[in-house]
Protein backbone atom coordinates (compact mmCIF):
# COMPACT_ATOMS: atom_id res chain seq x y z
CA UNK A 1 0.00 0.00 0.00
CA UNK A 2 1.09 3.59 -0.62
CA UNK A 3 1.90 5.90 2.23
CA UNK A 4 0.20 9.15 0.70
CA UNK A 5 -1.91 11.29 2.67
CA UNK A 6 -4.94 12.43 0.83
CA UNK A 7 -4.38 16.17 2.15
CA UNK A 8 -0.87 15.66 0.01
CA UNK A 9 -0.82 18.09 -2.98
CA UNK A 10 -0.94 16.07 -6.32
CA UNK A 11 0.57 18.27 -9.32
CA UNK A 12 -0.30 15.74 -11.73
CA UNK A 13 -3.80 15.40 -10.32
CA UNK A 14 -4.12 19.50 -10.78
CA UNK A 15 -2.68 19.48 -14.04
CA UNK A 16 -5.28 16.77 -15.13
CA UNK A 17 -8.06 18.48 -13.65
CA UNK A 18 -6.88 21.90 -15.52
CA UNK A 19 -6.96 20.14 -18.74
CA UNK A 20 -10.52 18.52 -18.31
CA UNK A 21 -11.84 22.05 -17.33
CA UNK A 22 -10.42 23.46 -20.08
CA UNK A 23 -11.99 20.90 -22.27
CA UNK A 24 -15.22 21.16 -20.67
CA UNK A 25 -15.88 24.94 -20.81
CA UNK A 26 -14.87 24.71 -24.98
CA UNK A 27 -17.20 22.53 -25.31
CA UNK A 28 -19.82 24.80 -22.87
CA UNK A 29 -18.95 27.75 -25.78
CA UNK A 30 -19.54 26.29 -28.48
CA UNK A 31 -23.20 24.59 -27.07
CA UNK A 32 -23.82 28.10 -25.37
CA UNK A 33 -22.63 29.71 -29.00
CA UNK A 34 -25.48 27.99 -30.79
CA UNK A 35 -28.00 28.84 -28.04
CA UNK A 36 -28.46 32.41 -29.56
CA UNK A 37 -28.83 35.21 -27.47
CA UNK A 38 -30.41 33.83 -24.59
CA UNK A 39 -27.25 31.72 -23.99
CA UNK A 40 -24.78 34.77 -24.21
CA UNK A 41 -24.68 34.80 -20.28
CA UNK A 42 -23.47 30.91 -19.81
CA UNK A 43 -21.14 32.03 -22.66
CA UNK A 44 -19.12 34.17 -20.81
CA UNK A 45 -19.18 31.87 -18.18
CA UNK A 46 -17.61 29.20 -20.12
CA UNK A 47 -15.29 31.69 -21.24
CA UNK A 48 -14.45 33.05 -18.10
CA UNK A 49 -13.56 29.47 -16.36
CA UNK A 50 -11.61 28.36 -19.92
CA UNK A 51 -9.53 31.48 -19.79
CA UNK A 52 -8.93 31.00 -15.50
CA UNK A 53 -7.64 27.49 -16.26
CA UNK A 54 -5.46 28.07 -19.12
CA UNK A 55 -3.87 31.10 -17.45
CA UNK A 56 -3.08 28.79 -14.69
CA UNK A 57 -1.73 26.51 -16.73
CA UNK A 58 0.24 28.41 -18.39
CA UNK A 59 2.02 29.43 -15.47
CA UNK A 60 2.94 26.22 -14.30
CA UNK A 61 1.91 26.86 -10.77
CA UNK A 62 0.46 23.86 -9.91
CA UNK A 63 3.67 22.06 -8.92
CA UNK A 64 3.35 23.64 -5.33
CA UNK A 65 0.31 24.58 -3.49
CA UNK A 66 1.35 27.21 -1.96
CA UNK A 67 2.52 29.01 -5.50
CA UNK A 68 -0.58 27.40 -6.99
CA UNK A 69 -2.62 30.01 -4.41
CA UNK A 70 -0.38 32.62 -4.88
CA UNK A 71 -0.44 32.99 -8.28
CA UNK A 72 -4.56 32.99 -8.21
CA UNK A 73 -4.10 35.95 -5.61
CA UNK A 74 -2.21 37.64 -8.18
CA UNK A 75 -4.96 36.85 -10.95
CA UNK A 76 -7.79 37.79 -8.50
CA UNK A 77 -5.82 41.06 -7.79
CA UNK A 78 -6.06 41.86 -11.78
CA UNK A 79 -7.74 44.92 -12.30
CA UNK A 80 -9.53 43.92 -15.63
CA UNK A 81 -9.95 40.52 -17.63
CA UNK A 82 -9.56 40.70 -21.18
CA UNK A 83 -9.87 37.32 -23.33
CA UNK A 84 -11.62 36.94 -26.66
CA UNK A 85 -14.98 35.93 -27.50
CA UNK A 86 -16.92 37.63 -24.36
CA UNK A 87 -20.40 39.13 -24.82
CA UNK A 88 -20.57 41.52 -21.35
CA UNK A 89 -17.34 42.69 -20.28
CA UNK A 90 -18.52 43.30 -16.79
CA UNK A 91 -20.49 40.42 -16.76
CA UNK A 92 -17.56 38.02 -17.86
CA UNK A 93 -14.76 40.20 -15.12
CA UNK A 94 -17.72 39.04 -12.37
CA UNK A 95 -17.61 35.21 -13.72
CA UNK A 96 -13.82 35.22 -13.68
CA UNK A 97 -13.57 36.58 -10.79
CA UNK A 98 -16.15 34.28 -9.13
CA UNK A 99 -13.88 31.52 -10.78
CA UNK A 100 -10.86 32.52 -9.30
CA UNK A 101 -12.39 32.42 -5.73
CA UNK A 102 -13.95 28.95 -6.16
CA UNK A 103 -10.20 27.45 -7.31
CA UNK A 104 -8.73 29.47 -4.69
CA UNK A 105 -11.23 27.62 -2.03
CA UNK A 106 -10.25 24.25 -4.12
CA UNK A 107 -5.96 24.95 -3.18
CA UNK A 108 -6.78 26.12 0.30
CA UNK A 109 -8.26 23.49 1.12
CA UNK A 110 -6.81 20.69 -1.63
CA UNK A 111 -10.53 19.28 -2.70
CA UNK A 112 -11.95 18.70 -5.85
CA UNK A 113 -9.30 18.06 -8.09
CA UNK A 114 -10.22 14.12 -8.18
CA UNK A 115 -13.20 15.20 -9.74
CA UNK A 116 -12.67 15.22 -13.50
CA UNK A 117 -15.68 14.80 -14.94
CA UNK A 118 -17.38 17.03 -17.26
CA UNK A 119 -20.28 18.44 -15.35
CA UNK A 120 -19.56 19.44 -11.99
């Protein structure tokens, strides 16, 4: 049996769940995309938690926990969010934003990341 604690941090788990996330909230654009105008709101949202995710893993953070939550301090502390393809600008900062927090929660407290499904 492995001696690993489930609190441990698990990069590779992180970096999977980044990549299904990613994934997922393409495929939430393009559905929300063909929904018209009354889908421009999920959208953004979609757009919002693809562009979190891929900023993060671009950075490479998620080797370390502790730089993992540092760097989404330093995203949260942004003072605008510009990415392409966003109907509401203020609406889509507020989604990011909101996106940022709910990873943030994920780090602190290292839960969530086994969970790589598409609908969450």
């Amino acid at each position: 049996m492995a001696d690993t604690n489930p609190t441990d941090w698990d990069a590779a788990q992180v970096r999977k769940w980044l990549d299904a996330r990613i994934a997922a909230a393409r495929s939430d654009q393009v559905v929300a995309e063909r929904g018209g105008y009354g889908q421009q709101d999920d959208c953004d949202k979609a757009t919002a938690e693809e562009m979190v995710c891929t900023l993060m893993q671009a950075k490479d953070s998620a080797a370390d926990q502790k730089r993992f939550a540092a760097d989404l301090k330093a995203l949260l502390d942004r003072d605008e969010f510009i990415w392409r393809g966003v109907y509401d600008d203020t609406r889509f900062d507020r989604h990011a934003r909101a996106y940022v927090r709910k990873l943030a929660k994920m780090a602190k407290t290292n839960s969530g990341f086994d969970r790589t499904a598409r609908y969450q």
